[in-house]
């Protein structure tokens, strides 16, 4: 292993007294991000004003950052661009893919997909009308449901609740054999597991940057299009920054070169400044090392929790090859248990109806974190510390 | 006048030696934004981590900020929400409006509209197929082109190049009489002119926050829906944060209450922190005062430029009631002249093919700025200082 995880851990701000196992929801602050954002606000926006679009290179950042993320997901250079939110990027990818299969009407997804992906597909299908259909099956039934009427297979590689991982390469091959295109949501994959978009023959992929990639709350999403497809794509969300010549202010839309056409409006510069600080860390990291370390941590956590807390049931696949970088356990009082954990300094999260979710993020999660978290979890379970009204009262965001 | 513009000017960071007349493109940094963003990065993201979604109120900010902007545009409380970019918000509003007129197929807009609005409409029309059509006429021909086949009239109130202002109330009445709905783009209106959405009978409106509202580069957009329509709207971009219960993670989409359904994905928290600092200033300001002062400044600028620089031709309406808060002049060498101005410390911008554009933003533009800018412009014109290769070489962003 060439990556020094003690060194990367030191590059993050981790509050004293907290064991943070929720980097799969919101990654922690890279220490350098504070200064990078300050410089963006004061030195660039403050002092350069509008001229920073050129002088500080703001306009090029969605592509430059796209390439840096692309390296982590096996994308070819020049195939990834940042912008918008993941839901918008799902819509873009899906609309583009459907447009490339005009004689077909069916999108296939699974019931383990993140709901927003299904909602966006539903909105697109309703907007399109004309017999378009979103079909959902159980995650394990996806492969058998790939039939020759499919236009697009739309899946999230790693299940947001259980961490179950789809076999990307196998499903792409199956879908392509059926004449369909595939849209992958890498929300819980980018920075979490090794992804090989180019090697898998992927068509479209989207993902977010505020989880494992530590861009901060509401950081922009990314989108990938295979080079063999990009020039054929006619964007549904045809915004000016995806135009071939945005500052010509032509009345007619002409798509930009390749992935540039997936840009829409003005990119969020402050959020991208934070992401840059995080990518300075990621640039030094080997994803094979991250994956190996992630498996060590999740294996240790599962073994320790199962030994210490028999009331919790593993919801994640036992085989590490079949899961991402998170571990989930079920318990009917999962919500209250998670609130108790948070009150005792162990931050994971809860996903309805009964999932306790813990993310393992090798850049800053240590073996001591695993041991410490399990000790606190054991105490909460053994002593019933979760059984308090304050822990059962639902917050707005869970 | 109750607003103290000397006091508001002191709340902005204005670099020494610069006269900034481009706040209609990117508003300058509110001094308090630097600390507000720092707190968001370090104290909220850094120390609260994921719990800041509740503890720092992140999830509620798109609505809370929407109400503060709503006051400036005459919107009813609870009718405005922040998110995404303006282009995305145009798409949302337009798709919603078309969906409410299922028996009609025509969108009418004008050739003075910001190109991205036309591009987004074009993308939507192409996605919808089925005979949908985007029809564009010259700005002055809009009223006569409102015919009973229109589904939606989509206009930008203030022309981004010339500052020409449409008569919102009159065009809404005409469109409603023809059975059409109206989508207004307030990019150059919000914080620039008095807008009375409720009093004008507006249906949909969208706008951006990084111009007159000073949210910083890439700050989020906003969208308004009239209360009488909101509950009927079926969102095309049906993201999870527009769901009635986002954290129930249901597989089926059910729109949230009223304007909440226009939320899509995770909002950009760092950008909203900057906007909050700006809104702390805007909360103290009376839009009638802003408008009166804007007219004083633009009238003074036009008179002085016409007296000092006869080679420049006024491109904006001469009647202040017919223009927004910017003034534009034409010159065949407009690009080089603007570059020379910037090099001499007067920042405006250029819009193809020949427009020199100057924004007047009473919160921080002074009478001395007007006098100083015209003196420098006169010198550049009199001495031909613009006639240098360095000023003629086009930058990426103009």
Coordinates of N, CA and C in Angstrom, one line a residue, chain A residues 121-332:
Chain A
X121 N -36.7 10.3 -12.7 CA -37.1 9.5 -13.9 C -38.6 9.6 -14.1
X122 N -39.4 9.5 -13.0 CA -40.8 9.7 -13.1 C -41.2 11.0 -13.7
X123 N -40.6 12.1 -13.2 CA -40.9 13.4 -13.8 C -40.6 13.5 -15.3
X124 N -39.5 12.8 -15.7 CA -39.1 12.9 -17.1 C -40.1 12.0 -17.9
X125 N -40.5 10.9 -17.4 CA -41.4 10.0 -18.1 C -42.7 10.8 -18.3
X126 N -43.2 11.5 -17.3 CA -44.4 12.2 -17.3 C -44.3 13.3 -18.3
X127 N -43.2 14.0 -18.3 CA -43.0 15.1 -19.3 C -43.0 14.6 -20.7
X128 N -42.3 13.5 -20.9 CA -42.2 12.9 -22.3 C -43.6 12.4 -22.7
X129 N -44.4 11.8 -21.8 CA -45.6 11.2 -22.3 C -45.4 10.1 -23.3
X130 N -46.3 10.0 -24.2 CA -46.0 9.1 -25.4 C -45.6 7.7 -25.0
X131 N -46.2 7.2 -23.9 CA -45.9 5.8 -23.6 C -44.6 5.5 -22.9
X132 N -43.9 6.5 -22.5 CA -42.7 6.2 -21.8 C -43.0 5.6 -20.4
X133 N -42.1 4.8 -19.9 CA -42.5 4.0 -18.7 C -41.2 3.8 -17.8
X134 N -41.4 4.0 -16.5 CA -40.3 3.6 -15.5 C -40.8 2.3 -14.9
X135 N -39.9 1.3 -15.1 CA -40.2 0.0 -14.6 C -39.2 -0.3 -13.4
X136 N -39.7 -0.7 -12.3 CA -38.8 -1.0 -11.2 C -38.9 -2.4 -10.7
X137 N -37.8 -3.1 -10.4 CA -37.8 -4.4 -9.9 C -36.9 -4.5 -8.7
X138 N -36.9 -5.5 -7.9 CA -36.0 -5.7 -6.8 C -34.6 -5.7 -7.3
X139 N -33.6 -5.2 -6.5 CA -32.2 -5.2 -7.0 C -31.7 -6.5 -7.5
X140 N -32.1 -7.6 -6.8 CA -31.6 -8.9 -7.2 C -32.3 -9.4 -8.5
X141 N -33.4 -8.7 -8.9 CA -34.1 -9.2 -10.1 C -33.7 -8.3 -11.3
X142 N -32.8 -7.4 -11.2 CA -32.4 -6.5 -12.3 C -31.9 -7.3 -13.5
X143 N -31.0 -8.2 -13.3 CA -30.4 -8.8 -14.4 C -31.4 -9.6 -15.3
X144 N -32.3 -10.3 -14.6 CA -33.3 -11.0 -15.4 C -34.3 -10.1 -16.0
X145 N -34.4 -8.9 -15.6 CA -35.4 -8.0 -16.1 C -34.9 -7.2 -17.3
X146 N -33.6 -7.4 -17.7 CA -33.1 -6.7 -18.9 C -33.6 -7.4 -20.1
X147 N -34.6 -6.7 -20.7 CA -35.3 -7.3 -21.9 C -35.0 -6.4 -23.1
X148 N -35.3 -6.9 -24.3 CA -35.0 -6.1 -25.5 C -35.9 -4.9 -25.7
X149 N -36.8 -4.6 -24.8 CA -37.6 -3.4 -25.0 C -37.0 -2.3 -24.2
X150 N -36.0 -2.5 -23.4 CA -35.4 -1.4 -22.6 C -34.7 -0.4 -23.4
X151 N -35.0 0.9 -23.1 CA -34.2 1.9 -23.7 C -32.9 2.2 -22.8
X152 N -33.2 2.3 -21.4 CA -32.2 2.6 -20.5 C -32.3 1.8 -19.2
X153 N -31.2 1.3 -18.8 CA -31.1 0.8 -17.4 C -30.4 1.8 -16.5
X154 N -31.1 2.2 -15.4 CA -30.6 3.3 -14.6 C -30.5 2.7 -13.2
X155 N -29.3 2.6 -12.7 CA -29.0 2.0 -11.4 C -28.0 2.9 -10.6
X156 N -28.2 2.8 -9.3 CA -27.1 3.3 -8.4 C -26.3 2.1 -8.0
X157 N -25.0 2.2 -8.2 CA -24.1 1.1 -8.1 C -24.1 0.5 -6.6
X158 N -24.0 1.4 -5.6 CA -24.0 1.0 -4.2 C -25.3 1.5 -3.6
X159 N -26.0 0.6 -3.0 CA -27.3 0.9 -2.4 C -27.1 1.8 -1.2
X160 N -27.9 2.9 -1.2 CA -27.7 3.9 -0.1 C -28.0 3.4 1.2
X161 N -28.9 2.4 1.3 CA -29.3 1.9 2.6 C -28.4 0.7 3.1
X162 N -28.2 -0.2 2.2 CA -27.6 -1.5 2.6 C -26.1 -1.5 2.2
X163 N -25.7 -0.7 1.3 CA -24.4 -0.8 0.8 C -24.2 -2.0 -0.3
X164 N -25.3 -2.7 -0.6 CA -25.2 -3.7 -1.6 C -24.7 -3.1 -2.9
X165 N -23.8 -3.8 -3.6 CA -23.1 -3.3 -4.8 C -23.5 -4.1 -6.0
X166 N -24.0 -3.4 -7.0 CA -24.3 -4.1 -8.3 C -23.0 -4.4 -9.0
X167 N -23.0 -5.4 -9.9 CA -21.9 -5.8 -10.7 C -21.9 -4.9 -12.0
X168 N -21.2 -3.8 -12.0 CA -21.4 -2.8 -13.0 C -21.0 -3.4 -14.4
X169 N -19.9 -4.1 -14.5 CA -19.4 -4.5 -15.8 C -20.4 -5.6 -16.4
X170 N -20.8 -6.5 -15.5 CA -21.7 -7.5 -16.0 C -23.1 -7.0 -16.5
X171 N -23.6 -6.0 -15.7 CA -24.9 -5.5 -16.1 C -24.8 -4.6 -17.3
X172 N -23.7 -3.9 -17.5 CA -23.5 -3.1 -18.7 C -23.5 -4.0 -19.9
X173 N -22.8 -5.1 -19.8 CA -22.7 -6.1 -20.9 C -24.0 -6.6 -21.3
X174 N -24.8 -7.0 -20.2 CA -26.1 -7.6 -20.4 C -27.0 -6.5 -21.1
X175 N -27.0 -5.3 -20.6 CA -27.8 -4.2 -21.1 C -27.5 -3.9 -22.6
X176 N -26.2 -3.8 -22.8 CA -25.7 -3.5 -24.2 C -26.2 -4.7 -25.2
X177 N -26.1 -5.9 -24.7 CA -26.5 -7.0 -25.5 C -28.0 -6.9 -25.9
X178 N -28.7 -6.3 -25.0 CA -30.2 -6.1 -25.2 C -30.4 -4.8 -26.0
X179 N -29.4 -4.1 -26.3 CA -29.6 -2.8 -27.1 C -29.9 -1.6 -26.2
X180 N -29.7 -1.7 -24.9 CA -30.1 -0.6 -24.0 C -28.8 0.1 -23.6
X181 N -29.0 1.4 -23.2 CA -27.9 2.2 -22.6 C -28.0 2.1 -21.1
X182 N -26.9 2.5 -20.4 CA -27.0 2.4 -18.9 C -26.5 3.7 -18.3
X183 N -27.3 4.1 -17.3 CA -26.9 5.3 -16.5 C -26.6 4.8 -15.1
X184 N -25.4 5.1 -14.6 CA -25.0 4.7 -13.3 C -24.9 5.9 -12.4
X185 N -25.5 5.8 -11.2 CA -25.4 6.8 -10.2 C -24.3 6.3 -9.2
X186 N -23.2 7.1 -9.2 CA -22.0 6.7 -8.4 C -22.0 7.5 -7.0
X187 N -23.1 7.9 -6.5 CA -23.1 8.7 -5.3 C -22.3 8.0 -4.2
X188 N -22.5 6.7 -4.0 CA -21.8 6.0 -2.9 C -20.7 5.1 -3.5
X189 N -20.2 5.5 -4.7 CA -19.1 4.8 -5.3 C -17.9 5.7 -5.4
X190 N -18.0 6.9 -5.9 CA -16.9 7.8 -6.2 C -16.1 8.1 -4.9
X191 N -14.9 7.6 -4.8 CA -14.1 7.8 -3.6 C -14.3 6.7 -2.6
X192 N -15.2 5.8 -2.9 CA -15.6 4.7 -1.9 C -15.1 3.4 -2.4
X193 N -15.3 3.1 -3.7 CA -14.9 1.8 -4.3 C -14.1 2.1 -5.6
X194 N -13.5 1.1 -6.1 CA -12.8 1.2 -7.4 C -13.9 1.1 -8.5
X195 N -13.9 2.2 -9.3 CA -14.9 2.2 -10.4 C -14.0 2.3 -11.7
X196 N -14.4 1.6 -12.7 CA -13.6 1.6 -13.9 C -14.6 1.9 -15.1
X197 N -15.0 3.1 -15.2 CA -16.0 3.5 -16.2 C -15.6 3.1 -17.6
X198 N -14.4 3.5 -18.0 CA -13.9 3.2 -19.3 C -13.8 1.7 -19.5
X199 N -13.2 1.0 -18.6 CA -13.0 -0.4 -18.7 C -14.3 -1.2 -18.7
X200 N -15.3 -0.7 -18.1 CA -16.6 -1.4 -18.0 C -17.5 -1.2 -19.2
X201 N -17.1 -0.3 -20.0 CA -17.9 0.1 -21.2 C -19.1 0.9 -20.8
X202 N -19.0 1.7 -19.8 CA -20.1 2.5 -19.3 C -20.5 3.6 -20.3
X203 N -21.8 3.9 -20.3 CA -22.3 4.9 -21.2 C -22.4 6.3 -20.5
X204 N -23.2 6.4 -19.4 CA -23.4 7.6 -18.7 C -23.2 7.3 -17.2
X205 N -22.6 8.2 -16.5 CA -22.6 8.1 -15.0 C -22.7 9.5 -14.4
X206 N -23.2 9.5 -13.2 CA -23.4 10.7 -12.4 C -23.1 10.5 -11.0
X207 N -22.8 11.5 -10.2 CA -22.5 11.3 -8.8 C -22.4 12.6 -8.1
X208 N -22.2 12.6 -6.8 CA -22.1 13.8 -6.0 C -20.8 13.9 -5.4
X209 N -20.4 15.1 -4.9 CA -19.1 15.3 -4.4 C -19.1 15.6 -2.9
X210 N -20.2 15.7 -2.3 CA -20.2 16.0 -0.8 C -20.2 14.8 0.1
X211 N -20.1 13.6 -0.5 CA -20.0 12.5 0.4 C -18.5 12.1 0.5
X212 N -18.1 11.1 -0.1 CA -16.7 10.6 0.0 C -15.7 11.6 -0.6
X213 N -16.2 12.5 -1.4 CA -15.2 13.5 -2.1 C -15.1 14.8 -1.3
X214 N -15.8 14.9 -0.2 CA -15.6 16.0 0.8 C -15.7 17.4 0.3
X215 N -16.6 17.7 -0.6 CA -16.7 19.1 -1.1 C -17.5 20.0 -0.3
X216 N -18.1 19.5 0.8 CA -18.9 20.3 1.7 C -20.4 20.3 1.3
X217 N -21.3 20.9 2.2 CA -22.7 20.8 2.0 C -23.2 21.4 0.7
X218 N -23.9 20.6 -0.1 CA -24.4 21.2 -1.4 C -23.4 21.4 -2.5
X219 N -22.2 20.7 -2.4 CA -21.2 20.8 -3.4 C -21.8 20.2 -4.7
X220 N -21.3 20.6 -5.9 CA -21.9 20.3 -7.2 C -21.7 18.8 -7.5
X221 N -22.6 18.3 -8.4 CA -22.6 17.0 -8.9 C -21.6 16.9 -10.1
X222 N -21.4 15.6 -10.5 CA -20.7 15.4 -11.8 C -21.4 14.5 -12.7
X223 N -21.0 14.6 -14.0 CA -21.6 13.7 -15.0 C -20.5 13.3 -16.0
X224 N -20.7 12.0 -16.3 CA -19.7 11.4 -17.3 C -20.5 10.9 -18.5
X225 N -19.9 11.1 -19.7 CA -20.5 10.5 -20.9 C -19.3 9.8 -21.6
X226 N -19.5 8.6 -22.0 CA -18.5 7.9 -22.8 C -18.1 8.7 -24.0
X227 N -16.9 8.8 -24.4 CA -16.4 9.5 -25.5 C -17.1 9.1 -26.8
X228 N -17.5 7.8 -26.9 CA -18.1 7.4 -28.2 C -19.5 7.9 -28.3
X229 N -20.1 8.4 -27.2 CA -21.5 8.9 -27.2 C -21.6 10.4 -27.2
X230 N -20.6 11.0 -26.6 CA -20.8 12.4 -26.2 C -21.2 13.3 -27.4
X231 N -20.7 13.1 -28.5 CA -20.9 14.0 -29.7 C -22.4 13.8 -30.2
X232 N -23.0 12.7 -29.9 CA -24.3 12.4 -30.4 C -25.4 12.9 -29.4
X233 N -25.0 13.3 -28.2 CA -26.0 13.7 -27.2 C -26.6 15.0 -27.5
X234 N -27.9 15.1 -27.5 CA -28.6 16.4 -27.6 C -29.2 16.7 -26.2
X235 N -28.6 17.7 -25.6 CA -29.0 18.0 -24.2 C -30.4 18.4 -24.0
X236 N -31.1 17.9 -23.1 CA -32.5 18.3 -22.7 C -32.4 19.6 -21.9
X237 N -31.4 19.7 -21.1 CA -31.2 20.9 -20.3 C -30.1 21.7 -20.9
X238 N -30.6 22.4 -22.0 CA -29.6 23.1 -22.9 C -29.3 24.5 -22.4
X239 N -28.5 24.6 -21.4 CA -28.2 25.9 -20.8 C -27.0 26.6 -21.6
X240 N -26.9 27.9 -21.3 CA -25.9 28.6 -22.1 C -24.5 28.2 -21.9
X241 N -24.1 27.7 -20.7 CA -22.7 27.3 -20.5 C -22.4 26.0 -21.2
X242 N -23.4 25.3 -21.7 CA -23.2 24.1 -22.5 C -23.2 24.4 -24.0
X243 N -23.4 25.7 -24.3 CA -23.4 26.1 -25.7 C -21.9 26.1 -26.3
X244 N -21.8 25.9 -27.5 CA -20.5 25.9 -28.2 C -19.8 27.2 -28.0
X245 N -20.5 28.4 -27.9 CA -19.9 29.7 -27.7 C -20.8 30.5 -26.8
X246 N -20.7 30.3 -25.5 CA -21.7 30.9 -24.6 C -21.7 32.5 -24.7
X247 N -20.5 33.0 -25.0 CA -20.4 34.5 -24.9 C -20.6 35.1 -26.3
X248 N -21.0 34.3 -27.3 CA -21.5 34.9 -28.5 C -23.0 35.3 -28.4
X249 N -23.7 34.8 -27.4 CA -25.1 35.1 -27.2 C -25.9 34.9 -28.4
X250 N -25.7 33.9 -29.1 CA -26.5 33.5 -30.3 C -27.9 33.2 -29.8
X251 N -28.9 33.3 -30.7 CA -30.3 33.0 -30.3 C -30.5 31.5 -30.4
X252 N -29.7 30.8 -31.2 CA -29.9 29.3 -31.4 C -28.9 28.5 -30.6
X253 N -29.3 27.5 -30.1 CA -28.5 26.6 -29.3 C -27.7 25.6 -30.2
X254 N -26.4 25.6 -29.9 CA -25.5 24.6 -30.6 C -24.7 24.0 -29.5
X255 N -24.8 22.6 -29.3 CA -24.1 22.0 -28.1 C -22.6 22.2 -28.2
X256 N -22.0 22.4 -27.0 CA -20.6 22.5 -26.9 C -19.9 21.2 -27.2
X257 N -18.5 21.2 -27.3 CA -17.8 20.0 -27.6 C -17.9 19.0 -26.5
X258 N -18.2 17.7 -26.8 CA -18.2 16.6 -25.9 C -18.9 16.9 -24.6
X259 N -18.3 16.6 -23.5 CA -19.0 16.7 -22.2 C -19.3 18.1 -21.8
X260 N -18.7 19.1 -22.5 CA -19.0 20.5 -22.2 C -20.5 20.8 -22.3
X261 N -21.2 20.0 -23.2 CA -22.6 20.3 -23.4 C -23.5 19.9 -22.3
X262 N -22.9 19.3 -21.3 CA -23.7 18.9 -20.1 C -23.6 20.0 -19.0
X263 N -22.9 21.1 -19.3 CA -22.9 22.3 -18.4 C -24.3 23.0 -18.7
X264 N -24.8 23.6 -17.7 CA -26.1 24.3 -17.8 C -25.9 25.8 -17.5
X265 N -25.9 26.1 -16.2 CA -25.9 27.5 -15.8 C -24.6 27.8 -15.1
X266 N -24.5 29.0 -14.5 CA -23.3 29.5 -13.8 C -22.9 28.5 -12.6
X267 N -21.7 28.0 -12.6 CA -21.3 27.0 -11.6 C -21.1 27.7 -10.3
X268 N -21.3 26.9 -9.2 CA -21.1 27.4 -7.8 C -19.7 27.5 -7.4
X269 N -19.1 28.7 -7.6 CA -17.6 28.9 -7.4 C -17.2 28.6 -6.0
X270 N -17.9 29.1 -5.0 CA -17.5 28.9 -3.6 C -17.5 27.4 -3.2
X271 N -18.5 26.7 -3.7 CA -18.5 25.2 -3.4 C -17.3 24.5 -4.1
X272 N -17.0 25.0 -5.3 CA -15.9 24.3 -6.1 C -14.6 24.6 -5.4
X273 N -14.4 25.8 -4.8 CA -13.2 26.1 -4.1 C -13.0 25.1 -3.0
X274 N -14.0 24.7 -2.2 CA -13.9 23.7 -1.2 C -13.5 22.4 -1.8
X275 N -14.2 22.0 -2.9 CA -13.8 20.8 -3.6 C -12.4 20.7 -4.0
X276 N -11.9 21.8 -4.5 CA -10.5 21.8 -4.9 C -9.5 21.4 -3.7
X277 N -9.8 21.9 -2.6 CA -9.0 21.6 -1.4 C -9.0 20.1 -1.1
X278 N -10.2 19.5 -1.3 CA -10.4 18.1 -1.1 C -9.6 17.3 -2.2
X279 N -9.7 17.8 -3.4 CA -9.1 17.0 -4.5 C -7.6 17.1 -4.4
X280 N -7.0 18.1 -3.7 CA -5.6 18.1 -3.5 C -5.2 16.9 -2.6
X281 N -6.1 16.5 -1.8 CA -5.8 15.3 -1.0 C -6.0 14.0 -1.9
X282 N -7.2 14.0 -2.6 CA -7.5 12.8 -3.4 C -6.5 12.6 -4.5
X283 N -5.8 13.7 -5.0 CA -4.8 13.5 -6.1 C -3.7 12.6 -5.6
X284 N -3.4 12.6 -4.3 CA -2.3 11.8 -3.8 C -2.7 10.4 -3.4
X285 N -3.9 10.0 -3.7 CA -4.4 8.7 -3.1 C -4.6 7.7 -4.3
X286 N -4.3 6.5 -3.9 CA -4.5 5.4 -4.9 C -5.9 4.7 -4.5
X287 N -6.8 4.6 -5.4 CA -8.1 4.0 -5.1 C -8.0 2.6 -4.7
X288 N -7.0 1.8 -5.2 CA -6.9 0.4 -4.8 C -6.6 0.4 -3.3
X289 N -5.7 1.3 -2.8 CA -5.4 1.4 -1.4 C -6.7 1.7 -0.6
X290 N -7.4 2.7 -1.1 CA -8.6 3.1 -0.4 C -9.6 1.9 -0.2
X291 N -9.7 1.2 -1.3 CA -10.7 0.0 -1.3 C -10.2 -1.0 -0.3
X292 N -8.9 -1.3 -0.4 CA -8.3 -2.4 0.5 C -8.5 -2.0 2.0
X293 N -8.2 -0.7 2.3 CA -8.4 -0.2 3.7 C -9.8 -0.2 4.1
X294 N -10.7 0.2 3.2 CA -12.2 0.2 3.4 C -12.6 -1.2 3.8
X295 N -12.2 -2.2 3.1 CA -12.6 -3.6 3.4 C -12.1 -4.0 4.8
X296 N -10.8 -3.6 5.1 CA -10.3 -3.9 6.5 C -11.2 -3.3 7.5
X297 N -11.6 -2.1 7.3 CA -12.3 -1.4 8.4 C -13.8 -1.9 8.5
X298 N -14.4 -2.2 7.3 CA -15.8 -2.7 7.4 C -15.8 -4.1 7.9
X299 N -14.8 -4.9 7.6 CA -14.8 -6.3 8.1 C -14.6 -6.3 9.6
X300 N -13.7 -5.4 10.1 CA -13.5 -5.3 11.5 C -14.7 -4.8 12.2
X301 N -15.4 -3.9 11.6 CA -16.6 -3.3 12.3 C -17.8 -4.4 12.3
X302 N -18.0 -5.1 11.3 CA -19.0 -6.1 11.3 C -18.7 -7.2 12.3
X303 N -17.5 -7.7 12.3 CA -17.2 -8.7 13.3 C -17.4 -8.2 14.7
X304 N -16.9 -7.0 15.0 CA -17.0 -6.5 16.4 C -18.5 -6.2 16.8
X305 N -19.3 -5.6 15.9 CA -20.7 -5.4 16.2 C -21.4 -6.7 16.4
X306 N -21.2 -7.6 15.6 CA -21.9 -8.9 15.7 C -21.5 -9.6 17.0
X307 N -20.3 -9.4 17.4 CA -19.9 -10.1 18.7 C -20.4 -9.3 19.9
X308 N -20.6 -8.0 19.7 CA -20.9 -7.1 20.9 C -22.4 -6.8 21.0
X309 N -23.1 -6.8 19.9 CA -24.5 -6.3 19.9 C -25.4 -7.3 19.1
X310 N -25.7 -8.4 19.7 CA -26.5 -9.4 19.0 C -27.9 -9.0 18.6
X311 N -28.4 -7.9 19.2 CA -29.8 -7.4 18.8 C -29.8 -6.7 17.4
X312 N -28.6 -6.4 16.9 CA -28.5 -5.7 15.6 C -28.3 -6.8 14.5
X313 N -29.0 -6.6 13.4 CA -29.0 -7.6 12.3 C -28.2 -6.9 11.1
X314 N -27.3 -7.6 10.6 CA -26.5 -7.0 9.5 C -27.4 -6.9 8.3
X315 N -27.5 -5.7 7.7 CA -28.3 -5.4 6.6 C -27.5 -5.3 5.3
X316 N -26.2 -5.3 5.5 CA -25.2 -5.2 4.3 C -24.8 -6.6 3.9
X317 N -24.4 -6.8 2.6 CA -23.9 -8.1 2.2 C -22.7 -8.4 3.1
X318 N -22.5 -9.7 3.4 CA -21.4 -10.2 4.2 C -20.1 -10.2 3.4
X319 N -20.3 -10.5 2.1 CA -19.1 -10.6 1.2 C -18.7 -9.1 0.9
X320 N -17.5 -8.7 1.3 CA -17.0 -7.4 1.0 C -17.0 -7.0 -0.5
X321 N -16.8 -8.0 -1.3 CA -16.9 -7.7 -2.8 C -18.2 -7.2 -3.2
X322 N -19.3 -7.6 -2.4 CA -20.6 -7.3 -2.8 C -21.2 -6.0 -2.2
X323 N -20.3 -5.3 -1.4 CA -20.8 -4.1 -0.8 C -19.9 -3.0 -1.0
X324 N -20.4 -1.7 -0.8 CA -19.5 -0.6 -0.9 C -18.7 -0.3 0.4
X325 N -18.6 1.0 0.7 CA -17.8 1.3 1.8 C -18.6 1.7 3.1
X326 N -19.8 1.2 3.2 CA -20.6 1.4 4.3 C -21.1 0.1 4.9
X327 N -21.5 0.1 6.1 CA -22.1 -1.1 6.8 C -23.4 -0.6 7.4
X328 N -24.4 -1.4 7.2 CA -25.7 -1.1 7.8 C -26.2 -2.2 8.6
X329 N -26.9 -1.9 9.7 CA -27.5 -2.9 10.6 C -29.0 -2.4 10.8
X330 N -29.8 -3.4 11.0 CA -31.2 -3.1 11.2 C -31.5 -3.3 12.7
X331 N -32.5 -2.5 13.1 CA -33.1 -2.7 14.5 C -34.4 -1.9 14.5
X332 N -35.4 -2.4 15.1 CA -36.7 -1.7 15.1 C -36.6 -0.3 15.7

